[in-house]
DNA sequence: CGTAGGTTTGAGTCGGGTCAAGAAATGTGG
DNA sequence: CCACATTTCTTGACCCGACTCAAACCTACG
């Protein structure tokens, strides 16, 4: 079984056999979460790090008026709350958008691994920077793009993040998102997302089925969005190999 | 001279005389930047951390169509790009919104300090978490709030962040922001921000002069925005003192 | 089958954008 | 210290992108 965290870390630093073994050991506590269930509830106190092994999840916040804003999409290989020990309680929730397999990891175990293997610590810090850059990209997306470009940008980002992770290379990428989830991620309405997807479908850029959609023409989507992928892996050449 | 970084760190951990001295020494390279100048230009390669000593700055991104989105406001005591060594080049710029005094800090010097004083390292990681939480709050703000609440939320956040930092306590808070800057931070238009401020002025919640405004009724602004400050200092009681 | 969650479509509304002109402040150079 | 240029703010008229409300339609699944 390919642990997606290993795939991810390997982009940033060399991992020897022992490293791989150590990381596999981190993930000894694996759980399956059904779609729609919360991995973390808002306001909850948590003392574990989540690693998404398979499936999609979302970090979200609910507003008093009942609306929801998704602040991050969590794909296989993504870690949630790497530094959770520092926080009194989570200020948002995490929900499974598909059936999700997660590993519960003890913060201590990560700290030990980081101390033992500085290159891994380095790769994890790097991961944190990418996370931050992604949030900034989302702010720009919501603040300064119209619905069509906004959707195109999200799809471009997801495609890039998915590349070389879980998906078989070369195949068209599939996103298991409902239109409401897309809306909540982009600050739009499900109704309006529907119309936008309609337009993208009409132009032959995507196809969509109930509860998911497939990208047909990624280059065109990127162009529509003015997508620049350098925030997602700011030149891995720079990283110091271990 | 009160170093605002010291003020900030003291909220998270104990600093002895030697610590304070060490931090002062970090800030030996101080520069003044005129309003409108860039501390960092997009795409530039940098190898220093910036500490805002006084004045306001903004992290922003420009889009091909010429519009600008501010992704973060940097107030006295704020650090920019604590982990800049890891990045090939900055994916956004930083501009001085007022005359700004910054300290240029060598990443190595920070790394040394962190190694020598783990509680300070801890406090800095904490700072990173607050930064992330702030970005998430901005995503929610832009995605799910109307202009009036959005402005009220920004003002509430800024007030909270300013509390006990540079400003004399008790006095009404003053923001040196133009309406265009507010617009660029909130994903709105300067024209529309003008109308919103008009409304807030009419309700007696703020006053505004050219190039700045003053909060008169913070509690009401918070209420309008549904502002919850717990993302800014997730219970400092939890932190481990040094 | 029946039902629930998800999608589609239409009609109407409205928040906020755009364009444009003018008024105050502020700064600059003579 | 005044005349002029520049920013910033203000206001009005108009428009359009996205929201709301509502109904109907799928389709997976129990």
Coordinates of C-alpha atoms (C1' of nucleotides) in Angstrom, one line a residue:
Chain A
X1 CA 0.0 0.0 0.0
X2 CA 1.4 3.4 -1.0
X3 CA 1.3 5.8 1.8
X4 CA 0.6 9.2 0.3
X5 CA 2.6 11.0 2.9
X6 CA 5.7 9.1 1.7
X7 CA 4.9 10.1 -1.9
X8 CA 4.6 13.7 -0.8
X9 CA 7.7 13.8 1.4
X10 CA 9.8 12.2 -1.3
X11 CA 9.2 15.3 -3.4
X12 CA 11.1 17.3 -0.8
X13 CA 13.7 15.1 0.6
X14 CA 15.3 11.7 0.2
X15 CA 13.8 9.0 2.3
X16 CA 15.8 5.8 3.0
X17 CA 14.3 2.4 3.9
X18 CA 14.4 3.2 7.6
X19 CA 12.6 6.5 7.1
X20 CA 9.9 4.8 5.1
X21 CA 9.5 2.3 7.9
X22 CA 9.3 5.0 10.5
X23 CA 6.6 6.8 8.6
X24 CA 4.6 3.7 8.1
X25 CA 4.8 3.2 11.8
X26 CA 3.4 6.6 12.5
X27 CA 0.3 5.5 10.7
X28 CA -0.6 2.5 12.8
X29 CA -3.9 3.9 14.0
X30 CA -6.0 4.0 10.8
X31 CA -9.7 4.7 10.8
X32 CA -12.4 4.9 8.2
X33 CA -14.8 7.8 8.3
X34 CA -18.1 7.8 6.3
X35 CA -18.9 10.6 4.0
X36 CA -20.6 13.4 5.8
X37 CA -19.1 12.6 9.2
X38 CA -16.9 15.0 11.0
X39 CA -13.3 14.1 11.6
X40 CA -13.2 17.1 13.9
X41 CA -16.0 19.2 15.2
X42 CA -15.6 23.0 15.7
X43 CA -14.6 23.9 19.2
X44 CA -13.5 20.4 20.0
X45 CA -10.2 19.8 21.7
X46 CA -7.9 17.5 19.9
X47 CA -4.6 16.0 20.6
X48 CA -3.9 14.1 17.4
X49 CA -2.8 14.9 13.9
X50 CA -4.9 13.6 11.0
X51 CA -3.3 12.3 7.9
X52 CA -5.6 11.7 5.0
X53 CA -4.7 8.3 3.4
X54 CA -7.5 8.2 0.9
X55 CA -10.7 10.2 0.1
X56 CA -11.4 13.9 0.3
X57 CA -12.1 16.0 3.3
X58 CA -12.8 19.7 3.9
X59 CA -12.0 22.2 6.6
X60 CA -14.9 24.5 7.1
X61 CA -16.5 27.1 9.3
X62 CA -20.2 27.6 9.9
X63 CA -21.7 31.1 10.3
X64 CA -24.6 32.0 12.6
X65 CA -26.9 32.5 9.6
X66 CA -26.3 28.8 8.7
X67 CA -24.1 29.3 5.7
X68 CA -20.8 27.4 5.4
X69 CA -17.4 28.4 4.1
X70 CA -14.9 25.7 3.2
X71 CA -11.4 27.1 3.9
X72 CA -9.4 24.2 2.7
X73 CA -9.8 20.9 0.7
X74 CA -7.8 18.0 2.1
X75 CA -6.6 15.4 -0.3
X76 CA -4.7 12.2 0.2
X77 CA -1.4 13.0 1.7
X78 CA -2.6 16.1 3.4
X79 CA -2.0 16.6 7.1
X80 CA -4.5 18.5 9.4
X81 CA -3.3 20.4 12.3
X82 CA 0.3 19.4 12.4
X83 CA 0.8 21.7 15.4
X84 CA -2.5 20.9 17.1
X85 CA -0.9 20.5 20.6
X86 CA -0.5 24.3 20.7
X87 CA -4.1 25.0 20.2
X88 CA -6.7 25.0 23.0
X89 CA -9.4 24.0 20.7
X90 CA -10.1 23.8 17.0
X91 CA -11.7 26.9 15.6
X92 CA -13.2 25.1 12.7
X93 CA -14.5 21.6 11.7
X94 CA -13.3 19.0 9.3
X95 CA -15.8 16.9 7.4
X96 CA -15.4 13.9 5.1
X97 CA -16.6 14.7 1.6
X98 CA -16.2 11.1 0.5
X99 CA -15.5 8.0 2.5
X100 CA -12.1 8.8 4.0
X101 CA -9.4 6.7 5.5
X102 CA -7.3 8.7 8.0
X103 CA -4.4 7.9 10.2
X104 CA -4.5 9.3 13.7
X105 CA -0.9 10.3 14.6
X106 CA 0.4 11.4 18.0
X107 CA 2.0 14.8 17.9
X108 CA 4.8 13.4 20.0
X109 CA 5.6 10.7 17.5
X110 CA 6.0 13.4 14.8
X111 CA 8.1 15.5 17.1
X112 CA 10.4 12.5 17.7
X113 CA 10.7 11.8 14.0
X114 CA 11.5 15.4 13.3
X115 CA 14.2 15.4 15.9
X116 CA 15.7 12.2 14.5
X117 CA 15.5 13.2 10.9
X118 CA 15.9 16.9 10.3
X119 CA 15.3 16.6 6.5
X120 CA 11.9 15.3 7.3
X121 CA 11.3 18.2 9.7
X122 CA 12.4 20.5 6.9
X123 CA 10.0 18.9 4.4
X124 CA 7.1 19.2 6.9
X125 CA 7.8 22.9 7.4
X126 CA 7.9 23.3 3.6
X127 CA 4.5 21.6 3.6
X128 CA 3.3 24.3 6.0
X129 CA 4.5 27.0 3.7
X130 CA 2.6 25.5 0.7
X131 CA -0.5 25.4 2.9
X132 CA -0.2 29.1 3.6
X133 CA 0.5 30.0 0.0
X134 CA -2.6 28.0 -0.9
X135 CA -4.7 30.0 1.5
X136 CA -3.4 33.2 0.1
X137 CA -4.3 32.0 -3.4
X138 CA -7.8 31.3 -2.2
X139 CA -8.1 34.8 -0.8
X140 CA -7.1 36.2 -4.1
X141 CA -9.5 33.9 -5.9
X142 CA -12.5 34.9 -3.8
X143 CA -11.6 38.6 -3.7
X144 CA -10.7 39.3 -7.3
X145 CA -12.2 36.8 -9.7
X146 CA -15.6 36.2 -11.1
X147 CA -17.5 32.9 -10.7
X148 CA -16.3 31.3 -14.0
X149 CA -12.6 32.0 -13.4
X150 CA -13.0 31.2 -9.8
X151 CA -14.3 27.7 -10.6
X152 CA -11.6 27.3 -13.2
X153 CA -8.9 28.3 -10.7
X154 CA -10.1 25.8 -8.1
X155 CA -10.1 23.0 -10.7
X156 CA -6.6 24.0 -11.8
X157 CA -5.3 23.9 -8.3
X158 CA -6.9 20.6 -7.5
X159 CA -5.6 19.1 -10.7
X160 CA -2.1 20.2 -9.9
X161 CA -2.3 18.9 -6.4
X162 CA -3.6 15.6 -7.5
X163 CA -0.9 15.1 -10.1
X164 CA 1.3 12.2 -9.2
X165 CA -0.5 11.6 -5.9
X166 CA -3.2 9.0 -5.8
X167 CA -4.3 9.1 -9.3
X168 CA -3.0 7.0 -12.2
X169 CA -1.0 9.4 -14.3
X170 CA -2.3 10.4 -17.7
X171 CA -5.9 9.7 -17.0
X172 CA -8.4 12.5 -16.8
X173 CA -8.8 13.7 -13.2
X174 CA -12.0 13.2 -11.3
X175 CA -13.2 15.4 -8.4
X176 CA -15.7 13.9 -6.0
X177 CA -17.4 17.2 -5.2
X178 CA -21.0 18.1 -5.2
X179 CA -22.0 21.5 -6.6
X180 CA -22.9 22.7 -3.1
X181 CA -19.4 21.8 -1.9
X182 CA -17.8 23.7 -4.7
X183 CA -20.1 26.6 -3.9
X184 CA -19.1 26.6 -0.2
X185 CA -15.4 26.5 -1.2
X186 CA -15.7 29.4 -3.5
X187 CA -18.1 31.7 -1.8
X188 CA -20.8 31.1 -4.3
X189 CA -24.3 29.6 -4.4
X190 CA -25.0 26.0 -5.5
X191 CA -27.4 27.4 -8.0
X192 CA -24.9 29.7 -9.5
X193 CA -22.2 27.0 -9.5
X194 CA -24.6 24.9 -11.5
X195 CA -24.9 27.5 -14.2
X196 CA -21.1 27.9 -14.3
X197 CA -20.6 24.2 -14.7
X198 CA -23.1 24.2 -17.4
X199 CA -21.1 26.8 -19.3
X200 CA -17.9 24.8 -18.8
X201 CA -19.6 21.7 -20.0
X202 CA -20.9 23.5 -23.0
X203 CA -17.4 24.6 -23.8
X204 CA -16.2 21.0 -23.5
X205 CA -13.9 21.6 -20.6
X206 CA -15.5 19.2 -18.1
X207 CA -18.1 16.6 -17.8
X208 CA -20.1 16.1 -14.7
X209 CA -22.1 13.4 -13.1
X210 CA -24.1 13.4 -9.9
X211 CA -21.6 14.0 -7.1
X212 CA -18.5 14.5 -9.1
X213 CA -16.9 15.8 -12.2
X214 CA -14.1 15.2 -14.6
X215 CA -11.7 17.6 -16.2
X216 CA -11.3 17.3 -19.9
X217 CA -9.3 20.3 -20.9
X218 CA -7.0 21.4 -18.1
X219 CA -4.8 23.7 -20.1
X220 CA -7.9 25.8 -21.1
X221 CA -9.1 25.9 -17.5
X222 CA -5.7 27.1 -16.4
X223 CA -5.7 29.8 -19.0
X224 CA -9.2 31.0 -18.1
X225 CA -8.2 31.2 -14.5
X226 CA -4.9 32.8 -15.1
X227 CA -3.6 30.0 -13.0
X228 CA 0.1 30.0 -12.0
X229 CA 1.1 26.8 -10.2
X230 CA 4.2 28.2 -8.5
X231 CA 2.5 28.7 -5.2
X232 CA 2.0 24.9 -4.8
X233 CA 5.6 23.8 -5.0
X234 CA 7.9 26.8 -5.0
X235 CA 10.7 25.1 -6.9
X236 CA 11.6 21.9 -5.1
X237 CA 15.1 22.2 -6.4
X238 CA 15.7 24.6 -3.5
X239 CA 15.1 22.0 -0.8
X240 CA 18.0 20.5 1.0
X241 CA 18.0 16.7 0.5
X242 CA 18.6 14.5 3.5
Chain B
X1 CA 12.2 52.1 22.7
X2 CA 9.7 49.3 23.0
X3 CA 10.3 46.6 20.5
X4 CA 6.9 45.3 19.5
X5 CA 8.2 41.8 18.9
X6 CA 9.1 41.6 22.6
X7 CA 5.6 42.8 23.5
X8 CA 4.2 40.1 21.3
X9 CA 6.4 37.3 22.5
X10 CA 5.7 38.2 26.1
X11 CA 2.1 37.2 25.6
X12 CA 3.2 33.7 24.9
X13 CA 6.2 33.0 27.0
X14 CA 8.3 34.5 29.7
X15 CA 11.3 36.5 28.6
X16 CA 14.2 37.1 30.9
X17 CA 16.6 40.0 30.7
X18 CA 19.0 38.0 28.5
X19 CA 16.2 37.1 26.1
X20 CA 15.2 40.7 25.7
X21 CA 18.8 41.5 25.0
X22 CA 19.0 38.7 22.4
X23 CA 15.9 39.9 20.6
X24 CA 17.1 43.5 20.6
X25 CA 20.3 42.3 19.0
X26 CA 18.3 40.5 16.3
X27 CA 17.0 43.9 15.3
X28 CA 20.3 45.7 14.7
X29 CA 19.6 46.3 11.0
X30 CA 16.8 48.8 11.0
X31 CA 15.6 50.6 7.9
X32 CA 12.9 53.2 7.1
X33 CA 10.7 52.6 4.1
X34 CA 8.6 55.4 2.7
X35 CA 4.9 54.9 2.2
X36 CA 4.1 53.3 -1.1
X37 CA 7.5 51.6 -1.4
X38 CA 7.9 47.9 -1.6
X39 CA 9.6 46.0 1.1
X40 CA 9.5 43.0 -1.1
X41 CA 8.6 42.8 -4.8
X42 CA 6.8 39.8 -6.2
X43 CA 9.1 37.2 -7.6
X44 CA 12.0 38.6 -5.8
X45 CA 14.4 36.3 -4.0
X46 CA 14.9 37.2 -0.4
X47 CA 17.1 35.9 2.4
X48 CA 16.0 38.0 5.3
X49 CA 13.0 38.1 7.6
X50 CA 11.2 41.4 8.0
X51 CA 10.0 42.6 11.4
X52 CA 7.6 45.6 11.3
X53 CA 8.7 47.9 14.1
X54 CA 6.3 50.7 13.4
X55 CA 3.9 51.6 10.7
X56 CA 1.6 49.4 8.6
X57 CA 2.4 47.2 5.6
X58 CA 0.4 44.9 3.4
X59 CA 1.1 41.6 1.6
X60 CA -0.5 41.7 -1.8
X61 CA -0.8 40.1 -5.1
X62 CA -1.4 41.8 -8.5
X63 CA -3.6 40.2 -11.1
X64 CA -3.0 40.4 -14.9
X65 CA -6.1 42.6 -15.2
X66 CA -4.4 45.2 -12.9
X67 CA -6.5 44.6 -9.8
X68 CA -4.8 44.0 -6.5
X69 CA -5.7 41.8 -3.6
X70 CA -4.3 42.3 -0.2
X71 CA -3.8 39.0 1.5
X72 CA -2.6 40.2 4.9
X73 CA -2.1 43.4 6.8
X74 CA 1.2 43.7 8.7
X75 CA 1.1 45.7 11.9
X76 CA 3.9 46.5 14.3
X77 CA 5.3 43.3 15.8
X78 CA 4.4 41.3 12.7
X79 CA 7.0 39.1 11.1
X80 CA 7.1 38.5 7.3
X81 CA 8.3 35.2 5.9
X82 CA 9.8 33.7 9.0
X83 CA 10.8 30.7 6.9
X84 CA 11.9 32.6 3.8
X85 CA 15.0 30.5 3.4
X86 CA 12.9 27.6 2.2
X87 CA 11.3 29.5 -0.6
X88 CA 12.9 30.0 -4.0
X89 CA 11.2 33.3 -4.5
X90 CA 8.3 35.3 -3.0
X91 CA 5.0 34.7 -4.7
X92 CA 3.7 38.1 -3.6
X93 CA 4.8 41.5 -2.7
X94 CA 4.9 43.6 0.5
X95 CA 4.2 47.3 0.4
X96 CA 4.4 50.0 3.0
X97 CA 1.0 51.5 3.6
X98 CA 2.5 54.2 5.9
X99 CA 6.0 55.1 6.5
X100 CA 7.4 51.9 8.0
X101 CA 10.3 51.1 10.2
X102 CA 11.5 47.5 9.7
X103 CA 14.3 45.4 11.0
X104 CA 16.0 43.0 8.6
X105 CA 16.8 39.8 10.4
X106 CA 19.0 37.0 9.3
X107 CA 17.1 33.7 9.2
X108 CA 20.2 32.1 10.8
X109 CA 20.0 34.4 13.8
X110 CA 16.4 33.4 14.4
X111 CA 17.3 29.7 14.0
X112 CA 20.0 30.2 16.6
X113 CA 17.8 31.9 19.0
X114 CA 15.1 29.2 18.6
X115 CA 17.7 26.5 19.3
X116 CA 19.0 28.3 22.4
X117 CA 15.5 29.2 23.8
X118 CA 12.9 26.6 23.0
X119 CA 10.1 28.6 24.6
X120 CA 10.8 31.4 22.1
X121 CA 10.7 28.8 19.2
X122 CA 7.4 27.7 20.6
X123 CA 6.0 31.2 20.7
X124 CA 7.1 31.8 17.1
X125 CA 5.3 28.6 16.0
X126 CA 2.3 29.8 17.8
X127 CA 2.5 33.1 15.9
X128 CA 2.5 31.1 12.7
X129 CA -0.7 29.3 13.8
X130 CA -2.4 32.6 14.5
X131 CA -1.4 33.8 11.1
X132 CA -3.0 30.8 9.5
X133 CA -6.1 31.2 11.5
X134 CA -6.3 34.8 10.4
X135 CA -6.1 33.8 6.7
X136 CA -8.9 31.4 7.2
X137 CA -10.9 34.1 8.8
X138 CA -10.3 36.3 5.8
X139 CA -11.5 33.5 3.5
X140 CA -14.7 33.2 5.5
X141 CA -15.1 37.0 5.5
X142 CA -14.8 37.3 1.7
X143 CA -16.8 34.2 1.0
X144 CA -19.8 34.6 3.2
X145 CA -20.3 38.1 4.3
X146 CA -21.8 41.2 2.7
X147 CA -19.8 44.4 2.3
X148 CA -21.0 46.0 5.5
X149 CA -20.3 43.1 7.7
X150 CA -17.1 42.5 5.9
X151 CA -15.8 46.0 6.7
X152 CA -17.0 45.6 10.3
X153 CA -15.2 42.4 10.6
X154 CA -11.9 43.8 9.3
X155 CA -12.1 46.7 11.7
X156 CA -12.9 44.3 14.6
X157 CA -9.9 42.2 13.7
X158 CA -7.6 45.1 13.4
X159 CA -8.8 46.6 16.7
X160 CA -8.2 43.3 18.5
X161 CA -4.7 43.0 17.0
X162 CA -3.8 46.5 17.9
X163 CA -4.9 46.2 21.5
X164 CA -2.0 46.5 23.8
X165 CA 0.5 46.7 21.0
X166 CA 1.7 50.1 19.9
X167 CA -1.3 52.1 20.8
X168 CA -1.9 53.8 24.0
X169 CA -4.6 51.8 25.8
X170 CA -8.0 53.3 26.2
X171 CA -7.8 55.7 23.3
X172 CA -9.9 55.2 20.2
X173 CA -8.1 53.2 17.6
X174 CA -6.9 54.8 14.4
X175 CA -6.4 52.9 11.1
X176 CA -4.1 54.5 8.5
X177 CA -5.9 52.9 5.6
X178 CA -7.2 54.6 2.5
X179 CA -10.5 53.4 1.1
X180 CA -8.8 51.8 -1.8
X181 CA -6.6 49.8 0.5
X182 CA -9.7 48.6 2.5
X183 CA -11.3 47.7 -0.8
X184 CA -8.3 45.7 -1.9
X185 CA -8.2 43.9 1.4
X186 CA -11.8 42.9 1.3
X187 CA -12.4 42.1 -2.4
X188 CA -14.5 45.2 -2.9
X189 CA -14.4 48.4 -4.9
X190 CA -13.1 51.7 -3.5
X191 CA -16.4 53.3 -4.5
X192 CA -18.4 50.7 -2.6
X193 CA -16.2 50.9 0.4
X194 CA -16.9 54.6 0.4
X195 CA -20.6 54.0 0.6
X196 CA -20.2 51.5 3.3
X197 CA -18.1 53.8 5.4
X198 CA -20.7 56.5 4.8
X199 CA -23.2 54.2 6.4
X200 CA -21.0 53.4 9.3
X201 CA -20.3 57.1 9.8
X202 CA -24.0 57.8 9.7
X203 CA -24.6 55.2 12.4
X204 CA -21.9 56.8 14.5
X205 CA -19.6 53.8 14.6
X206 CA -16.6 55.4 13.0
X207 CA -15.2 58.8 11.9
X208 CA -12.9 59.1 8.9
X209 CA -10.5 61.6 7.5
X210 CA -8.5 61.5 4.4
X211 CA -6.2 58.5 4.6
X212 CA -7.4 57.0 7.8
X213 CA -10.3 56.4 10.1
X214 CA -11.1 56.0 13.8
X215 CA -13.3 53.5 15.5
X216 CA -15.9 55.0 17.8
X217 CA -18.1 52.0 18.7
X218 CA -16.1 48.8 18.6
X219 CA -18.7 46.6 20.4
X220 CA -21.3 47.5 17.8
X221 CA -18.9 46.7 14.9
X222 CA -18.1 43.4 16.4
X223 CA -21.8 42.6 16.8
X224 CA -22.5 43.6 13.2
X225 CA -19.7 41.4 12.0
X226 CA -20.5 38.4 14.2
X227 CA -16.9 38.8 15.2
X228 CA -15.3 36.1 17.4
X229 CA -11.8 36.9 18.5
X230 CA -10.7 33.4 19.5
X231 CA -8.8 32.8 16.2
X232 CA -6.4 35.6 17.1
X233 CA -5.2 34.3 20.4
X234 CA -6.4 30.8 20.9
X235 CA -6.3 31.0 24.7
X236 CA -2.9 32.0 25.7
X237 CA -3.4 30.2 29.0
X238 CA -2.6 27.0 27.1
X239 CA 1.0 28.0 26.2
X240 CA 3.9 26.5 28.0
X241 CA 5.8 29.2 29.8
X242 CA 9.6 29.2 29.5
Chain C
dC1 C1' -40.7 1.4 -5.7
dG2 C1' -40.3 5.3 -2.8
dT3 C1' -37.4 8.6 -1.0
dA4 C1' -33.7 11.7 -0.2
dG5 C1' -29.9 14.0 -1.8
dG6 C1' -28.3 16.2 -5.7
dT7 C1' -29.1 18.8 -10.0
dT8 C1' -31.4 21.7 -13.3
dT9 C1' -34.1 25.6 -14.8
dG10 C1' -36.8 29.9 -14.7
dA11 C1' -38.3 34.5 -13.0
dG12 C1' -37.3 38.2 -10.3
dT13 C1' -34.4 41.0 -7.2
dC14 C1' -30.4 43.3 -5.4
dG15 C1' -25.8 44.0 -3.9
dG16 C1' -22.0 45.7 -5.7
dG17 C1' -19.4 47.0 -10.0
dT18 C1' -18.5 50.5 -13.6
dC19 C1' -18.1 54.9 -15.5
dA20 C1' -17.7 59.6 -14.9
dA21 C1' -17.5 64.0 -12.9
dG22 C1' -16.5 66.9 -9.2
dA23 C1' -14.9 68.3 -4.4
dA24 C1' -11.6 68.2 -0.6
dA25 C1' -7.2 67.6 1.1
dT26 C1' -2.5 67.3 0.7
dG27 C1' 1.8 68.0 -1.5
dT28 C1' 5.2 70.6 -4.7
dG29 C1' 7.8 74.0 -6.7
dG30 C1' 8.5 78.7 -7.8
Chain D
dC1 C1' 3.0 81.9 0.6
dC2 C1' 0.6 81.1 -3.5
dA3 C1' -0.7 78.4 -7.9
dC4 C1' -0.9 74.0 -9.5
dA5 C1' -0.8 68.9 -9.5
dT6 C1' -1.9 64.8 -7.3
dT7 C1' -4.4 61.8 -4.2
dT8 C1' -8.2 60.6 -2.1
dC9 C1' -12.8 61.0 -1.3
dT10 C1' -17.7 61.7 -2.8
dT11 C1' -21.8 61.2 -5.4
dG12 C1' -25.0 59.9 -9.2
dA13 C1' -26.7 57.0 -12.9
dC14 C1' -26.7 52.8 -14.8
dC15 C1' -25.8 47.9 -15.3
dC16 C1' -24.7 43.2 -14.5
dG17 C1' -23.3 39.1 -11.9
dA18 C1' -24.8 36.5 -8.5
dC19 C1' -28.5 35.5 -5.0
dT20 C1' -33.2 34.1 -3.8
dC21 C1' -37.1 31.5 -4.2
dA22 C1' -39.5 27.9 -6.1
dA23 C1' -40.6 24.0 -8.7
dA24 C1' -39.3 20.0 -11.2
dC25 C1' -36.3 16.4 -12.3
dC26 C1' -32.8 12.8 -11.8
dT27 C1' -30.7 8.8 -10.0
dA28 C1' -28.6 6.1 -6.5
dC29 C1' -30.0 3.5 -2.9
dG30 C1' -32.6 1.4 0.8

